Amino acid sequence: MNARELLENDKERLLTGLAASDSPEHAVRLLDDELSRIQLRLAAQREDASAHGPLLASARAALSLIDSAGEVKVYSPLKAGSGRSAALIPAAAAAGSAAGGALVLALAPAALSPVGMALMAAGAVFAFFAGMRFGAGKPARRNEDKLEIVLDGEKIYHNVKNLLTVVDETAREAENEKLTAAAVVEDAEIPEELLTLFSQLLEAACRNPDDPGSKDTVSEIRYYLHRRGIEVLMFDESTRKYFSLMPGVKTRTLRPALVKDNVLLVRGLAAGGM
């Protein structure tokens, strides 16, 4: 599995964690832990996850740059303002006008009745404005604003998934380049002088076939040459054609044969196979 597939396996758990995040910093820590787990899983399922290692480290460093913007809510609790006190002035004027008008109508001669009516009307107007003022008042003063950030978990998840898609693709290209380079090395022709040296080392190791150091020498040379398409063959009936034979009480390989694509490169030497 690649990094993106491992992320998709954790989708539900990751979205649940992001939904509970109360800040971008908390979301970044959650994502960093997730990428750490992915890196460990890649290392566990492959012998060589070196291509993913540096790329995931870079991805973790870039987590804070991922777009996580969601819904932002701002709460502004209101304090009682001065609207009620400001309404007292027109209210007082209304009361004064109404009282004056009533007094004039009650005590003054009939000639002054228009004045009393005017004062009563003025009182009604002042009362109207007083009511509006009382109801509206001044805009209430702000208390401390409260900020609530709701992160968009789906957006974060898809951004991280896209990031890991790039990581996987880059790692795949790096691994292909590495394999191509290795194939070029393995297919390269080994100089004859080097083949002669390997043959001499193998012959020396075969003098003490039970010695652990000799066994290691044969094993290492065999592996090195095998990767380059060259087989190190010990003597038996199936490989007899690749060997020169000499008399001996016991049949054994004195010098292995080196063969590539059924073509003999260095003839082997065996004893007792006659």
Short mmCIF file of N, CA, C and O in Angstrom, two decimals, residues 93-109 112-124 126:
data_model
loop_
_atom_site.label_atom_id
_atom_site.label_comp_id
_atom_site.label_asym_id
_atom_site.label_seq_id
_atom_site.Cartn_x
_atom_site.Cartn_y
_atom_site.Cartn_z
N ALA A 93 -40.09 66.79 28.22
CA ALA A 93 -40.71 67.86 27.42
C ALA A 93 -42.17 67.52 27.13
O ALA A 93 -43.06 68.39 27.15
N ALA A 94 -42.42 66.24 26.85
CA ALA A 94 -43.79 65.83 26.56
C ALA A 94 -44.67 66.04 27.77
O ALA A 94 -45.80 66.55 27.68
N ALA A 95 -44.16 65.66 28.93
CA ALA A 95 -44.96 65.82 30.15
C ALA A 95 -45.23 67.29 30.44
O ALA A 95 -46.36 67.68 30.81
N GLY A 96 -44.20 68.13 30.24
CA GLY A 96 -44.37 69.56 30.52
C GLY A 96 -45.38 70.20 29.57
O GLY A 96 -46.24 70.99 29.98
N SER A 97 -45.26 69.84 28.29
CA SER A 97 -46.18 70.42 27.30
C SER A 97 -47.60 70.00 27.57
O SER A 97 -48.55 70.79 27.49
N ALA A 98 -47.78 68.74 27.86
CA ALA A 98 -49.14 68.25 28.10
C ALA A 98 -49.75 68.90 29.34
O ALA A 98 -50.92 69.29 29.36
N ALA A 99 -48.96 69.03 30.39
CA ALA A 99 -49.47 69.64 31.62
C ALA A 99 -49.82 71.10 31.41
O ALA A 99 -50.85 71.60 31.87
N GLY A 100 -48.94 71.81 30.66
CA GLY A 100 -49.20 73.24 30.39
C GLY A 100 -50.46 73.41 29.58
O GLY A 100 -51.28 74.30 29.84
N GLY A 101 -50.63 72.55 28.59
CA GLY A 101 -51.82 72.64 27.74
C GLY A 101 -53.07 72.39 28.54
O GLY A 101 -54.09 73.07 28.38
N ALA A 102 -53.04 71.43 29.43
CA ALA A 102 -54.22 71.11 30.24
C ALA A 102 -54.54 72.25 31.18
O ALA A 102 -55.71 72.59 31.40
N LEU A 103 -53.50 72.87 31.74
CA LEU A 103 -53.72 73.99 32.66
C LEU A 103 -54.35 75.17 31.96
O LEU A 103 -55.28 75.81 32.46
N VAL A 104 -53.84 75.45 30.76
CA VAL A 104 -54.39 76.58 30.00
C VAL A 104 -55.85 76.33 29.67
O VAL A 104 -56.71 77.21 29.77
N LEU A 105 -56.18 75.13 29.25
CA LEU A 105 -57.57 74.82 28.88
C LEU A 105 -58.49 74.90 30.09
O LEU A 105 -59.67 75.25 29.98
N ALA A 106 -57.95 74.60 31.25
CA ALA A 106 -58.82 74.56 32.44
C ALA A 106 -59.04 75.94 33.05
O ALA A 106 -60.12 76.25 33.53
N LEU A 107 -58.01 76.79 33.04
CA LEU A 107 -58.08 78.02 33.79
C LEU A 107 -58.20 79.27 32.91
O LEU A 107 -58.72 80.29 33.35
N ALA A 108 -57.66 79.23 31.70
CA ALA A 108 -57.62 80.45 30.88
C ALA A 108 -58.97 80.70 30.22
O ALA A 108 -59.78 79.78 30.07
N PRO A 109 -59.19 81.95 29.79
CA PRO A 109 -60.42 82.24 29.05
C PRO A 109 -60.46 81.52 27.72
O PRO A 109 -59.47 80.98 27.26
N LEU A 112 -57.80 81.78 24.90
CA LEU A 112 -56.49 81.13 24.95
C LEU A 112 -56.58 79.61 24.68
O LEU A 112 -55.60 78.90 24.77
N SER A 113 -57.77 79.12 24.38
CA SER A 113 -57.90 77.67 24.14
C SER A 113 -57.04 77.15 23.00
O SER A 113 -56.54 76.03 23.04
N PRO A 114 -56.83 77.95 21.90
CA PRO A 114 -55.91 77.44 20.85
C PRO A 114 -54.50 77.20 21.37
O PRO A 114 -53.81 76.25 20.96
N VAL A 115 -54.06 78.09 22.30
CA VAL A 115 -52.72 77.91 22.88
C VAL A 115 -52.66 76.60 23.66
O VAL A 115 -51.71 75.81 23.58
N GLY A 116 -53.73 76.33 24.45
CA GLY A 116 -53.76 75.08 25.21
C GLY A 116 -53.75 73.88 24.31
O GLY A 116 -53.08 72.87 24.57
N MET A 117 -54.49 73.90 23.21
CA MET A 117 -54.50 72.78 22.27
C MET A 117 -53.13 72.57 21.65
O MET A 117 -52.67 71.44 21.44
N ALA A 118 -52.44 73.69 21.33
CA ALA A 118 -51.10 73.58 20.73
C ALA A 118 -50.13 72.92 21.70
O ALA A 118 -49.31 72.09 21.33
N LEU A 119 -50.24 73.34 22.98
CA LEU A 119 -49.35 72.72 23.98
C LEU A 119 -49.64 71.24 24.14
O LEU A 119 -48.73 70.40 24.27
N MET A 120 -50.89 70.85 24.11
CA MET A 120 -51.25 69.43 24.19
C MET A 120 -50.71 68.65 22.99
O MET A 120 -50.20 67.54 23.11
N ALA A 121 -50.80 69.25 21.78
CA ALA A 121 -50.28 68.60 20.56
C ALA A 121 -48.77 68.43 20.63
O ALA A 121 -48.21 67.39 20.26
N ALA A 122 -48.10 69.52 21.14
CA ALA A 122 -46.65 69.44 21.29
C ALA A 122 -46.27 68.32 22.25
O ALA A 122 -45.30 67.58 22.05
N GLY A 123 -47.06 68.21 23.31
CA GLY A 123 -46.79 67.12 24.27
C GLY A 123 -46.91 65.76 23.62
O GLY A 123 -46.13 64.85 23.88
N ALA A 124 -47.88 65.57 22.73
CA ALA A 124 -48.04 64.28 22.04
C ALA A 124 -46.85 63.98 21.14
O ALA A 124 -46.37 62.84 21.06
N PHE A 126 -43.76 65.18 21.49
CA PHE A 126 -42.62 64.84 22.33
C PHE A 126 -42.74 63.43 22.88
O PHE A 126 -41.77 62.70 23.00
#
